Short mmCIF file of C-alpha atoms in Angstrom, two decimals:
data_model
loop_
_atom_site.label_atom_id
_atom_site.label_comp_id
_atom_site.label_asym_id
_atom_site.label_seq_id
_atom_site.Cartn_x
_atom_site.Cartn_y
_atom_site.Cartn_z
CA MET N 23 -19.76 -18.92 20.74
CA SER N 24 -21.95 -18.56 17.63
CA GLY N 25 -20.45 -20.21 14.48
CA SER N 26 -22.47 -17.48 12.07
CA GLY N 27 -19.69 -15.18 10.91
CA GLY N 28 -20.29 -12.71 8.10
CA THR N 29 -18.52 -12.69 4.96
CA GLY N 30 -15.59 -10.70 4.14
CA GLY N 31 -12.95 -10.72 1.31
CA GLY N 32 -15.10 -13.23 -0.48
CA VAL N 33 -13.61 -15.77 2.00
CA GLY N 34 -17.21 -16.96 2.98
CA PRO N 35 -19.10 -17.42 6.21
CA THR N 36 -16.67 -17.97 9.41
CA THR N 37 -17.49 -21.17 11.34
CA ASP N 38 -16.39 -22.36 14.83
CA SER N 39 -14.20 -24.77 12.93
CA ASP N 40 -12.65 -22.22 10.77
CA LEU N 41 -11.88 -20.03 14.01
CA ALA N 42 -10.36 -23.03 15.85
CA ASN N 43 -8.12 -23.84 12.90
CA ALA N 44 -7.02 -20.46 12.61
CA LEU N 45 -6.34 -20.03 16.20
CA ALA N 46 -4.32 -23.40 16.27
CA ASP N 47 -2.09 -22.08 13.20
CA LEU N 48 -1.68 -18.94 15.04
CA GLU N 49 -0.74 -20.81 18.18
CA ASN N 50 1.79 -22.95 16.30
CA SER N 51 3.45 -19.72 14.79
CA TYR N 52 4.11 -18.71 18.24
CA ALA N 53 6.29 -21.75 19.27
CA ALA N 54 9.69 -21.07 20.81
CA SER N 55 11.66 -22.14 18.01
CA PRO N 56 14.54 -20.15 16.32
CA ALA N 57 12.91 -20.56 12.91
CA GLY N 58 9.89 -19.02 14.02
CA ILE N 59 11.22 -16.29 16.02
CA ALA N 60 13.56 -15.35 13.07
CA ARG N 61 10.67 -15.20 10.78
CA ASP N 62 8.60 -13.06 13.08
CA LEU N 63 11.56 -10.79 13.76
CA SER N 64 12.21 -10.47 10.07
CA ALA N 65 8.71 -9.07 9.69
CA LEU N 66 9.29 -6.28 12.28
CA GLY N 67 12.81 -5.13 10.93
CA VAL N 68 14.51 -3.79 7.72
CA ALA N 69 17.00 -6.47 7.44
CA SER N 70 16.34 -10.24 7.34
CA VAL N 71 16.97 -12.19 10.47
CA VAL N 72 17.92 -15.92 9.97
CA GLN N 73 17.70 -18.81 12.32
CA THR N 74 21.56 -19.15 12.96
CA GLU N 75 21.46 -15.55 14.40
CA VAL N 76 18.80 -16.41 16.73
CA GLU N 77 20.60 -19.44 17.77
CA THR N 78 23.68 -17.42 18.52
CA VAL N 79 21.90 -14.80 20.33
CA ALA N 80 20.20 -17.37 22.61
CA VAL N 81 23.55 -18.78 23.57
CA ASP N 82 24.55 -15.13 24.36
CA LEU N 83 21.66 -14.60 26.59
CA CYS N 84 22.45 -17.86 28.48
CA VAL N 85 26.23 -16.73 29.00
CA SER N 86 25.12 -13.13 29.94
CA SER N 87 22.42 -14.64 32.68
CA PHE N 88 19.68 -13.52 30.29
CA ASP N 89 20.85 -9.92 30.08
CA PRO N 90 18.26 -7.89 27.87
CA ALA N 91 21.01 -5.71 26.51
CA VAL N 92 22.01 -8.85 24.42
CA VAL N 93 18.93 -8.54 22.43
CA LEU N 94 18.48 -4.98 22.40
CA THR N 95 22.23 -4.43 21.07
CA TRP N 96 21.15 -7.29 18.21
CA PHE N 97 18.03 -5.46 17.54
CA SER N 98 19.84 -2.25 16.87
CA GLN N 99 22.43 -3.84 14.64
CA GLN N 100 19.45 -5.64 12.69
CA ARG N 101 17.42 -2.63 12.67
CA VAL N 102 14.49 -4.29 14.34
CA VAL N 103 11.88 -1.80 15.00
CA LEU N 104 11.11 -1.69 18.72
CA THR N 105 7.28 -1.79 19.10
CA TRP N 106 4.97 -3.80 21.31
CA MET N 107 4.91 -6.16 18.49
CA ILE N 108 8.29 -7.59 19.47
CA VAL N 109 7.09 -8.76 23.25
CA GLY N 110 5.79 -11.98 21.84
CA PRO N 111 9.21 -12.93 20.06
CA VAL N 112 11.25 -11.68 22.69
CA GLN N 113 9.32 -13.84 25.37
CA ARG N 114 9.84 -16.90 22.95
CA LEU N 115 13.38 -16.05 22.57
CA LEU N 116 13.98 -16.31 26.34
CA ASP N 117 12.26 -19.53 26.61
CA TYR N 118 14.51 -20.91 23.83
CA ALA N 119 17.60 -19.52 25.36
CA GLY N 120 16.68 -21.09 28.51
CA SER N 121 15.75 -24.65 27.06
CA PRO N 122 18.08 -27.52 27.52
CA GLN N 123 19.31 -27.61 24.00
CA VAL N 124 20.72 -24.05 24.42
CA CYS N 125 21.42 -23.72 28.25
CA SER N 126 22.23 -25.66 31.25
CA ARG N 127 19.42 -24.03 33.08
CA GLY N 128 16.43 -21.48 32.45
CA ALA N 129 16.07 -17.98 33.49
CA SER N 130 15.24 -17.67 37.18
CA PRO N 131 11.92 -15.66 37.75
CA GLU N 132 14.07 -12.79 38.80
CA GLU N 133 16.23 -12.86 35.64
CA ALA N 134 12.83 -13.49 33.45
CA ALA N 135 11.37 -10.37 35.20
CA ALA N 136 14.55 -8.16 34.66
CA TYR N 137 14.76 -9.32 31.07
CA MET N 138 11.45 -8.32 30.26
CA ALA N 139 11.80 -5.25 32.20
CA GLY N 140 14.46 -4.16 30.22
CA ILE N 141 12.87 -4.80 27.08
CA ARG N 142 9.64 -3.04 28.02
CA ALA N 143 11.76 -0.05 29.13
CA ALA N 144 13.07 0.35 25.55
CA LEU N 145 9.51 0.22 23.94
CA PRO N 146 7.44 3.44 22.91
CA ASP N 147 4.53 4.01 25.07
CA ALA N 148 1.96 4.24 22.29
CA LEU N 149 0.62 1.16 20.33
CA PRO N 150 2.03 1.64 16.92
CA GLY N 151 0.76 0.74 13.58
CA THR N 152 1.66 -2.07 11.23
CA ASP N 153 2.64 -2.17 7.54
CA ARG N 154 1.92 -5.92 6.92
CA SER N 155 -0.50 -5.89 3.80
CA GLN N 156 -0.39 -9.49 3.01
CA PRO N 157 -2.17 -11.69 5.88
CA THR N 158 -2.08 -15.31 5.87
CA ASP N 159 -5.23 -17.36 5.23
CA ALA N 160 -5.52 -18.00 9.03
CA GLU N 161 -5.21 -14.20 9.71
CA ARG N 162 -7.88 -13.43 7.31
CA VAL N 163 -10.31 -16.09 9.05
CA LEU N 164 -9.58 -13.95 12.37
CA CYS N 165 -9.78 -10.69 10.72
CA GLU N 166 -13.29 -11.83 9.01
CA PHE N 167 -14.42 -13.02 12.28
CA LEU N 168 -13.38 -9.92 14.21
CA GLY N 169 -14.92 -7.66 11.59
CA SER N 170 -18.34 -9.44 11.54
CA ASN N 171 -18.70 -9.79 15.16
CA ALA N 172 -17.92 -6.56 16.85
CA GLY N 173 -17.90 -6.80 20.50
CA GLY N 174 -19.66 -9.30 22.61
CA GLU N 175 -18.43 -12.72 23.53
CA ALA N 176 -17.47 -13.64 20.05
CA ALA N 177 -14.77 -10.74 19.99
CA LYS N 178 -13.82 -11.56 23.63
CA THR N 179 -13.09 -15.27 22.52
CA VAL N 180 -10.92 -14.09 19.70
CA LEU N 181 -9.00 -11.71 21.79
CA ASP N 182 -8.40 -14.39 24.45
CA GLY N 183 -7.15 -16.72 21.89
CA LEU N 184 -4.73 -14.19 20.48
CA ILE N 185 -3.45 -13.36 23.98
CA ARG N 186 -2.93 -16.95 24.68
CA ALA N 187 -0.80 -17.25 21.41
CA ALA N 188 0.97 -13.92 21.93
CA THR N 189 1.99 -13.98 25.30
CA ARG N 190 2.73 -17.42 26.14
CA GLY N 191 1.56 -16.69 29.72
CA ARG N 192 4.35 -14.23 30.75
CA VAL N 193 2.63 -10.92 30.54
CA ASP N 194 0.30 -9.54 33.21
CA GLU N 195 -3.48 -9.23 32.26
CA GLY N 196 -3.38 -5.48 31.49
CA GLU N 197 -0.58 -5.91 29.05
CA ALA N 198 -1.83 -9.24 27.48
CA VAL N 199 -5.14 -7.78 26.43
CA ALA N 200 -3.40 -4.66 24.83
CA LEU N 201 -0.99 -7.01 23.00
CA GLY N 202 -4.02 -8.91 21.94
CA VAL N 203 -5.65 -5.83 20.60
CA GLN N 204 -2.36 -4.96 18.75
CA VAL N 205 -2.04 -8.49 17.25
CA ALA N 206 -5.69 -8.25 16.10
CA GLY N 207 -4.65 -5.05 14.53
CA ALA N 208 -1.59 -6.41 12.93
CA VAL N 209 -3.43 -9.40 11.27
CA CYS N 210 -6.00 -7.31 9.79
CA PRO N 211 -5.59 -3.47 10.08
CA GLU N 212 -9.14 -2.48 9.37
CA ALA N 213 -10.26 -4.82 12.08
CA LEU N 214 -8.11 -2.90 14.75
CA PRO N 215 -11.10 -0.35 15.86
CA VAL N 216 -13.34 -3.40 16.51
CA ALA N 217 -10.53 -5.04 18.42
CA ARG N 218 -10.31 -1.86 20.46
CA ASP N 219 -13.91 -1.97 21.00
CA ALA N 220 -13.53 -5.32 22.47
CA PHE N 221 -10.99 -4.16 24.57
CA ASP N 222 -13.11 -1.61 26.10
CA GLU N 223 -16.01 -4.19 26.60
CA TYR N 224 -13.46 -6.71 28.34
CA PHE N 225 -12.64 -4.01 31.01
CA GLY N 226 -16.27 -2.65 30.73
CA SER N 227 -17.02 -3.31 34.39
CA ASP N 228 -13.79 -1.42 35.51
#
């Protein structure tokens, strides 16, 4: 991958090191911790979600054998907006709910599949927009890199990193790439067309 990025927003050229650090920061933000899950869900809802609520819902998920209705009811109460951007947080919530500190067992493959199917069934078909207007420094680096390296291996590399961070390996390839494009649009809305071009190129041989 080339380390010669353009400049954008006065942040200077993007290097391979900048990109690696930004992806590492983004990966850390997607850890299955109640604090991180609460933060991400707060960004998608009207009301603030706090860590203790995530911990309580995780226990309820365990008791209910990981019934997606537990999460969807909670989202309704918290007025969390149901868009494809919640896929990452709800997957991490499932991971946390099945961890030893919460439950005596993790979700079985069948329970995990039913959980995600229930969540996906509640989501709109279209990829929504986002109203996030204050990207973090790490997100600005990703945005600048996407914006200055349209298409090609560089954009694919960025999308692959976003996909790994966002999906934690639980979404099939087609959904993963679509989610990666959505995340790219969330971290920098003006880069979304570039990300969609990369999406088209990713499947260009199909």
